[in-house]
């Protein structure tokens, strides 16, 4: 998506450890009008799929998911992060590794809010190795919910997540795909 690539070039900052910071417009300070344009694009891509729920993970996915959900007219459910493995009978839970913090945790969703009648669009800000997306897929599987696809704002295409998910036959749509990035040369898109 041209608009997004331009914004990443203008405001994105590359950090050591393969981290792209876009927190000036996407996940710390949120440019609401801009993120709504991303939401419209997700709706153009997945609007005909019968999605009745958007699923993301706290915290950085929530703003994007909510602004997108207004075009789908559906609720957002966000998986909560828990530091301990969760044995609660009331929740679906899956293990996840945090790319940015390097820690392992569990993500949980109340059984009340996700079930077999749902058709889910999974959304997140970044796709790197695919752990977050995999945990959300796992939760949908436990719930018996159907997954329409995965929408990602920025995929780092040189990492393995996208390839592995697509190899499983999952529809993954990324609004910007980074081919490479480093401190010296900056960012190139696919
Ligand atoms: P994955 O689970 O696919 O390895 O990583 C995706 C998750 O890690 C996303 O939820 C995102 O919050 C975080 N993440 C991965 N790479 C980056 C990055 O380059 N910048 C930022 N800000 N977050 C990232």
XYZ file of N, CA and C and ligand atoms in Angstrom:
594
model
N 0.870 -1.183 0.000
C 0.000 0.000 0.000
C 0.909 1.236 0.000
N 0.778 1.981 -1.096
C 1.667 3.122 -1.344
C 1.719 4.120 -0.175
N 0.529 4.471 0.300
C 0.423 5.457 1.385
C 1.210 5.003 2.629
N 1.109 3.727 2.927
C 1.786 3.172 4.101
C 3.305 3.135 3.891
N 3.724 2.716 2.710
C 5.171 2.672 2.442
C 5.778 4.072 2.569
N 5.068 5.053 2.031
C 5.568 6.443 2.126
C 5.679 6.876 3.583
N 4.685 6.507 4.384
C 4.689 6.914 5.796
C 5.815 6.219 6.571
N 6.047 4.948 6.226
C 7.132 4.209 6.888
C 8.478 4.846 6.522
N 8.635 5.194 5.236
C 9.889 5.847 4.822
C 10.087 7.163 5.545
N 9.011 7.883 5.745
C 9.098 9.213 6.359
C 9.306 9.128 7.876
N 8.546 8.273 8.540
C 8.525 8.297 10.013
C 9.085 7.042 10.680
N 9.345 5.979 9.923
C 9.847 4.744 10.528
C 11.325 4.865 10.878
N 11.690 4.223 11.981
C 13.102 4.229 12.381
C 13.551 2.787 12.593
N 14.716 2.487 12.010
C 15.256 1.131 12.126
C 16.177 1.072 13.336
N 15.970 0.037 14.156
C 16.789 -0.143 15.358
C 17.542 -1.464 15.281
N 18.587 -1.537 16.051
C 19.343 -2.780 16.197
C 18.413 -3.912 16.600
N 18.718 -5.114 16.187
C 17.891 -6.263 16.605
C 16.676 -6.416 15.726
N 16.764 -5.886 14.471
C 15.672 -6.067 13.512
C 14.350 -5.498 13.986
N 14.405 -4.335 14.594
C 13.175 -3.686 15.049
C 12.935 -2.429 14.213
N 11.738 -2.333 13.673
C 11.307 -1.116 12.993
C 10.346 -0.406 13.927
N 10.650 0.853 14.222
C 9.737 1.605 15.095
C 8.844 2.494 14.255
N 7.563 2.343 14.469
C 6.584 3.187 13.780
C 5.612 3.730 14.821
N 6.156 3.952 16.004
C 5.249 4.311 17.100
C 4.825 5.778 17.075
N 5.324 6.545 16.080
C 4.837 7.917 15.937
C 3.468 7.979 15.269
N 3.056 6.874 14.578
C 1.736 6.913 13.934
C 0.914 5.649 14.108
N 1.576 4.517 14.516
C 0.828 3.252 14.503
C 0.567 2.652 15.876
N 1.580 2.612 16.723
C 1.345 1.835 17.941
C 1.799 2.458 19.262
N 2.007 3.784 19.245
C 2.183 4.466 20.543
C 1.353 5.749 20.463
N 1.794 6.686 19.592
C 0.880 7.744 19.170
C 0.178 7.215 17.924
N -1.149 7.283 17.913
C -1.898 6.719 16.781
C -2.478 7.847 15.932
N -2.109 7.841 14.655
C -2.692 8.783 13.696
C -4.021 8.156 13.237
N -5.089 8.595 13.861
C -6.381 7.918 13.695
C -6.860 7.950 12.240
N -6.757 9.110 11.612
C -7.205 9.214 10.217
C -6.418 8.271 9.324
N -5.123 8.204 9.572
C -4.263 7.333 8.760
C -4.586 5.859 8.994
N -4.731 5.477 10.252
C -5.014 4.065 10.556
C -6.397 3.674 10.018
N -7.319 4.626 9.971
C -8.625 4.333 9.338
C -8.438 3.962 7.872
N -7.486 4.608 7.194
C -7.222 4.239 5.789
C -6.726 2.800 5.699
N -5.915 2.384 6.685
C -5.470 0.986 6.710
C -6.674 0.071 6.930
N -7.557 0.504 7.820
C -8.764 -0.280 8.107
C -9.625 -0.462 6.864
N -9.738 0.612 6.077
C -10.529 0.519 4.828
C -9.893 -0.482 3.874
N -8.567 -0.495 3.855
C -7.866 -1.437 2.960
C -8.087 -2.882 3.428
N -8.032 -3.106 4.735
C -8.332 -4.459 5.233
C -9.766 -4.850 4.859
N -10.649 -3.885 4.926
C -12.045 -4.186 4.582
C -12.187 -4.479 3.086
N -11.426 -3.758 2.261
C -11.459 -4.041 0.811
C -10.993 -5.483 0.563
N -9.976 -5.911 1.323
C -9.401 -7.242 1.109
C -10.282 -8.368 1.668
N -10.851 -8.131 2.865
C -11.540 -9.230 3.558
C -13.041 -8.986 3.737
N -13.528 -7.864 3.184
C -14.925 -7.479 3.433
C -15.950 -8.489 2.959
N -15.602 -9.267 1.930
C -16.580 -10.221 1.399
C -16.492 -11.598 2.021
N -15.783 -11.726 3.122
C -15.496 -13.070 3.672
C -16.411 -13.491 4.818
N -17.374 -12.665 5.148
C -18.297 -13.037 6.231
C -17.692 -12.932 7.628
N -16.716 -12.057 7.770
C -16.056 -11.888 9.080
C -17.046 -11.309 10.095
N -17.147 -11.946 11.255
C -18.025 -11.392 12.296
C -17.247 -11.079 13.584
N -15.920 -11.263 13.533
C -15.108 -10.931 14.706
C -13.674 -10.656 14.273
N -13.075 -9.638 14.867
C -11.656 -9.360 14.625
C -10.905 -9.723 15.891
N -9.845 -10.496 15.718
C -9.054 -10.955 16.866
C -7.643 -10.413 16.745
N -7.147 -9.846 17.846
C -5.778 -9.349 17.872
C -5.189 -9.658 19.245
N -3.993 -9.123 19.486
C -3.348 -9.375 20.768
C -2.952 -8.027 21.370
N -3.077 -7.928 22.696
C -2.713 -6.652 23.317
C -1.213 -6.449 23.236
N -0.680 -5.249 23.245
C -1.456 -4.045 23.244
C -1.481 -3.377 21.871
N -0.432 -3.570 21.074
C -0.305 -2.721 19.890
C -1.313 -3.045 18.786
N -1.940 -4.217 18.835
C -2.928 -4.534 17.800
C -4.286 -3.889 18.044
N -4.532 -3.435 19.268
C -5.910 -3.049 19.633
C -6.412 -1.840 18.845
N -5.570 -0.804 18.762
C -6.010 0.404 18.057
C -6.324 0.101 16.599
N -5.439 -0.636 15.963
C -5.617 -0.983 14.539
C -6.897 -1.807 14.375
N -7.084 -2.774 15.271
C -8.257 -3.653 15.174
C -9.551 -2.851 15.354
N -9.567 -1.955 16.321
C -10.805 -1.189 16.570
C -11.135 -0.266 15.404
N -10.109 0.386 14.876
C -10.381 1.306 13.768
C -10.785 0.545 12.509
N -10.308 -0.693 12.374
C -10.703 -1.536 11.234
C -12.117 -2.087 11.426
N -12.438 -2.444 12.657
C -13.724 -3.096 12.940
C -14.914 -2.219 12.582
N -14.715 -0.895 12.618
C -15.857 -0.024 12.300
C -16.303 -0.228 10.845
N -15.393 -0.664 9.943
C -15.775 -0.894 8.547
C -16.442 -2.261 8.373
N -16.136 -3.181 9.277
C -16.742 -4.514 9.227
C -18.045 -4.552 10.037
N -18.208 -3.565 10.914
C -19.390 -3.564 11.779
C -19.407 -4.756 12.721
N -18.233 -5.131 13.212
C -18.150 -6.302 14.102
C -17.319 -5.960 15.339
N -17.417 -6.781 16.378
C -16.622 -6.508 17.577
C -15.161 -6.947 17.428
N -14.346 -6.409 18.310
C -12.932 -6.797 18.414
C -12.756 -7.582 19.701
N -12.024 -8.676 19.605
C -11.593 -9.383 20.812
C -10.073 -9.338 20.817
N -9.494 -8.922 21.938
C -8.030 -8.976 21.980
C -7.581 -9.995 23.017
N -6.597 -10.799 22.617
C -6.019 -11.774 23.534
C -5.197 -11.015 24.568
N -5.358 -11.418 25.821
C -4.595 -10.782 26.896
C -3.339 -11.589 27.162
N -2.293 -10.880 27.545
C -1.039 -11.556 27.864
C -1.014 -11.879 29.350
N -0.603 -13.125 29.642
C -0.539 -13.536 31.034
C 0.859 -14.118 31.252
N 1.445 -13.818 32.420
C 2.829 -14.267 32.611
C 2.931 -15.749 32.958
N 1.840 -16.293 33.466
C 1.886 -17.710 33.838
C 1.078 -18.523 32.825
N 1.393 -19.814 32.712
C 0.572 -20.642 31.834
C -0.786 -20.752 32.519
N -1.844 -20.698 31.710
C -3.154 -20.514 32.317
C -3.990 -21.796 32.283
N -4.431 -22.238 33.431
C -5.212 -23.485 33.534
C -6.710 -23.189 33.699
N -7.074 -21.922 33.633
C -8.457 -21.517 33.859
C -9.388 -22.179 32.829
N -10.443 -22.844 33.315
C -11.372 -23.530 32.421
C -12.206 -22.558 31.599
N -12.203 -21.299 31.977
C -13.043 -20.299 31.296
C -12.366 -19.660 30.097
N -11.097 -19.982 29.861
C -10.372 -19.295 28.768
C -9.721 -20.284 27.804
N -9.594 -19.827 26.539
C -8.713 -20.502 25.575
C -7.332 -19.902 25.802
N -6.299 -20.714 25.723
C -4.965 -20.148 25.962
C -3.930 -20.787 25.046
N -2.898 -20.017 24.726
C -1.815 -20.528 23.873
C -0.510 -19.875 24.280
N 0.572 -20.587 24.070
C 1.891 -20.048 24.397
C 2.367 -19.144 23.271
N 3.075 -18.070 23.641
C 3.615 -17.164 22.616
C 4.961 -16.635 23.086
N 5.804 -16.321 22.106
C 7.093 -15.716 22.426
C 7.043 -14.284 21.923
N 7.432 -13.342 22.783
C 7.392 -11.939 22.372
C 8.647 -11.576 21.589
N 8.427 -11.116 20.349
C 9.557 -10.744 19.494
C 10.305 -9.553 20.079
N 9.558 -8.566 20.533
C 10.212 -7.323 20.969
C 10.807 -7.427 22.375
N 10.206 -8.263 23.239
C 10.718 -8.350 24.608
C 11.572 -9.599 24.840
N 11.513 -10.538 23.919
C 12.307 -11.755 24.047
C 11.827 -12.670 25.170
N 10.593 -12.494 25.610
C 10.083 -13.301 26.729
C 8.983 -14.253 26.253
N 8.762 -15.297 27.043
C 7.662 -16.224 26.749
C 6.478 -15.883 27.651
N 5.319 -15.988 27.103
C 4.127 -15.754 27.917
C 2.970 -16.564 27.341
N 1.822 -16.445 27.992
C 0.619 -17.120 27.521
C -0.360 -16.048 27.075
N -1.098 -16.314 26.004
C -2.177 -15.389 25.645
C -3.512 -16.090 25.880
N -4.443 -15.333 26.396
C -5.737 -15.930 26.753
C -6.908 -15.132 26.181
N -7.966 -15.866 25.855
C -9.222 -15.256 25.395
C -10.355 -15.964 26.131
N -11.264 -15.192 26.659
C -12.403 -15.776 27.357
C -13.246 -16.635 26.397
N -13.643 -17.807 26.847
C -14.472 -18.697 26.015
C -15.808 -18.043 25.648
N -16.189 -17.095 26.497
C -17.454 -16.394 26.268
C -17.424 -15.570 24.968
N -16.215 -15.142 24.557
C -16.118 -14.180 23.456
C -15.629 -14.766 22.140
N -15.356 -16.062 22.099
C -14.912 -16.688 20.848
C -15.382 -18.133 20.820
N -16.078 -18.498 19.726
C -16.619 -19.866 19.663
C -16.824 -20.337 18.244
N -17.507 -21.454 18.116
C -17.605 -22.136 16.816
C -18.472 -21.398 15.789
N -19.238 -20.415 16.222
C -20.044 -19.674 15.253
C -19.294 -18.484 14.660
N -18.044 -18.322 15.069
C -17.319 -17.123 14.631
C -16.501 -17.355 13.367
N -16.467 -16.299 12.549
C -15.556 -16.258 11.398
C -14.629 -15.072 11.655
N -13.364 -15.390 11.803
C -12.429 -14.450 12.427
C -11.426 -13.893 11.425
N -11.203 -12.593 11.531
C -10.057 -11.964 10.876
C -9.038 -11.659 11.967
N -7.868 -12.247 11.847
C -6.786 -11.973 12.793
C -6.010 -10.767 12.276
N -5.771 -9.789 13.144
C -5.028 -8.591 12.736
C -3.862 -8.353 13.680
N -2.765 -7.843 13.138
C -1.665 -7.406 14.009
C -0.862 -6.320 13.298
N -0.046 -5.623 14.097
C 0.750 -4.540 13.514
C 1.920 -5.077 12.697
N 2.632 -6.096 13.237
C 3.817 -6.640 12.565
C 3.707 -8.148 12.423
N 4.351 -8.667 11.390
C 4.588 -10.110 11.274
C 6.089 -10.302 11.109
N 6.674 -11.038 12.047
C 8.113 -11.313 11.979
C 8.295 -12.829 11.856
N 8.434 -13.515 12.985
C 8.576 -14.981 12.930
C 7.239 -15.720 13.012
N 6.188 -14.979 13.274
C 4.848 -15.567 13.230
C 4.339 -16.141 14.548
N 5.057 -15.903 15.643
C 4.623 -16.498 16.932
C 3.281 -15.940 17.396
N 3.115 -14.629 17.281
C 1.865 -14.016 17.750
C 0.695 -14.539 16.919
N 0.867 -14.543 15.591
C -0.212 -15.022 14.705
C -0.504 -16.492 14.978
N 0.551 -17.274 15.199
C 0.363 -18.701 15.451
C -0.433 -18.933 16.737
N -0.143 -18.137 17.768
C -0.871 -18.275 19.038
C -2.353 -17.942 18.841
N -2.638 -16.922 18.025
C -4.039 -16.558 17.776
C -4.746 -17.631 16.941
N -4.025 -18.214 15.990
C -4.596 -19.323 15.208
C -4.905 -20.510 16.113
N -3.993 -20.768 17.023
C -4.144 -21.871 17.967
C -5.425 -21.671 18.797
N -5.615 -20.436 19.250
C -6.797 -20.123 20.055
C -8.080 -20.293 19.226
N -8.044 -19.852 17.970
C -9.218 -20.035 17.107
C -9.506 -21.521 16.910
N -8.445 -22.306 16.753
C -8.600 -23.753 16.596
C -9.270 -24.374 17.812
N -8.825 -23.988 18.991
C -9.423 -24.511 20.226
C -10.902 -24.137 20.313
N -11.198 -22.903 19.884
C -12.572 -22.405 19.984
C -13.474 -22.992 18.902
N -12.882 -23.604 17.885
C -13.666 -24.114 16.752
C -14.104 -22.996 15.822
N -13.447 -21.825 15.938
C -13.808 -20.689 15.081
C -13.093 -20.826 13.735
N -13.762 -20.348 12.689
C -13.155 -20.388 11.355
C -12.299 -19.126 11.166
N -11.143 -19.280 10.530
C -10.275 -18.119 10.293
C -10.375 -17.721 8.819
N -10.841 -16.481 8.585
C -10.953 -15.993 7.203
C -9.577 -15.629 6.661
N -8.698 -15.192 7.535
C -7.354 -14.822 7.106
C -6.665 -13.987 8.164
N -5.470 -13.565 7.808
C -4.654 -12.757 8.720
C -4.295 -11.462 8.001
N -4.577 -10.347 8.628
C -4.224 -9.039 8.085
C -3.094 -8.438 8.914
N -2.059 -8.023 8.213
C -0.865 -7.506 8.888
C -0.566 -6.117 8.331
N -0.230 -5.183 9.185
C 0.127 -3.860 8.667
C 1.517 -3.933 8.029
N 2.512 -4.428 8.772
C 3.883 -4.470 8.227
C 4.453 -5.877 8.400
N 4.702 -6.512 7.284
C 5.356 -7.837 7.313
C 6.835 -7.647 7.011
N 7.684 -8.196 7.867
C 9.114 -8.220 7.554
C 9.331 -9.517 6.773
N 9.280 -9.379 5.450
C 9.182 -10.552 4.572
C 10.457 -11.382 4.555
N 11.545 -10.809 5.058
C 12.801 -11.571 5.102
C 12.855 -12.465 6.344
N 11.856 -12.355 7.210
C 11.762 -13.283 8.334
C 10.746 -14.373 7.977
N 10.635 -15.396 8.809
C 9.978 -16.628 8.340
C 8.466 -16.722 8.517
N 7.892 -15.810 9.300
C 6.488 -15.961 9.690
C 5.525 -16.073 8.525
N 5.612 -15.140 7.575
C 4.667 -15.106 6.456
C 4.743 -16.368 5.621
N 5.982 -16.784 5.346
C 6.181 -17.973 4.513
C 5.547 -19.208 5.180
N 5.794 -19.348 6.479
C 5.284 -20.529 7.196
C 3.752 -20.531 7.245
N 3.162 -19.373 7.476
C 1.694 -19.310 7.551
C 1.072 -19.596 6.187
N 1.637 -18.994 5.134
C 1.088 -19.210 3.778
C 1.269 -20.664 3.356
N 2.356 -21.281 3.783
C 2.589 -22.694 3.442
C 1.505 -23.590 4.042
N 0.885 -23.107 5.122
C -0.219 -23.886 5.720
C -1.548 -23.614 5.020
N -1.521 -22.766 4.005
C -2.748 -22.472 3.264
C -3.559 -21.339 3.860
N -2.959 -20.619 4.792
C -3.683 -19.498 5.420
C -3.510 -18.247 4.563
N -4.597 -17.540 4.373
C -4.519 -16.293 3.604
C -3.904 -15.199 4.486
N -2.769 -14.703 4.070
C -2.097 -13.626 4.819
C -1.984 -12.423 3.890
N -2.546 -11.295 4.302
C -2.479 -10.075 3.501
C -1.742 -9.016 4.315
N -0.626 -8.556 3.783
C 0.166 -7.542 4.479
C 0.122 -6.252 3.684
N -0.117 -5.142 4.362
C -0.280 -3.869 3.648
C 1.062 -3.305 3.196
N 2.128 -3.640 3.921
C 3.488 -3.291 3.468
C 4.372 -4.486 3.763
N 5.252 -4.812 2.810
C 6.172 -5.947 2.999
C 7.601 -5.434 2.876
N 8.317 -5.529 3.975
C 9.703 -5.047 4.008
C 10.605 -6.164 3.495
N 11.371 -5.853 2.439
C 12.289 -6.861 1.869
C 13.585 -6.911 2.662
N 14.038 -5.750 3.103
C 15.258 -5.696 3.919
C 15.272 -4.370 4.661
N 15.981 -4.365 5.763
C 16.180 -3.081 6.459
C 17.448 -3.185 7.292
N 18.192 -2.106 7.292
C 19.346 -2.028 8.181
C 19.677 -0.562 8.434
N 20.533 -0.354 9.436
C 20.817 1.008 9.892
C 21.464 1.843 8.787
N 22.262 1.201 7.938
C 23.019 1.958 6.941
C 22.173 2.324 5.717
N 21.450 1.302 5.158
C 20.748 1.530 3.892
C 19.270 1.862 4.069
N 18.775 1.751 5.290
C 17.355 2.043 5.512
C 16.477 0.862 5.102
N 15.297 1.198 4.567
C 14.266 0.171 4.333
C 14.017 0.002 2.834
N 13.947 -1.258 2.385
C 13.445 -1.500 1.023
C 12.198 -2.382 1.116
N 11.263 -2.118 0.235
C 10.007 -2.880 0.224
C 10.027 -3.903 -0.905
N 9.229 -4.962 -0.722
C 9.160 -6.026 -1.743
C 8.584 -5.461 -3.027
P 6.223 -12.422 15.561
O 5.379 -12.994 16.650
O 5.621 -12.555 14.194
O 7.652 -12.886 15.607
O 6.323 -10.857 15.848
C 5.172 -10.070 15.742
C 4.910 -9.343 17.014
O 6.120 -8.782 17.534
C 3.956 -8.199 16.762
O 2.836 -8.376 17.600
C 4.717 -6.942 17.103
O 4.110 -6.306 18.199
C 6.117 -7.372 17.472
N 7.117 -6.993 16.443
C 7.823 -7.815 15.621
N 8.697 -7.137 14.887
C 8.542 -5.841 15.218
C 9.183 -4.631 14.772
O 10.089 -4.601 13.919
N 8.748 -3.475 15.353
C 7.766 -3.454 16.293
N 7.401 -2.266 16.785
N 7.150 -4.572 16.742
C 7.529 -5.752 16.206
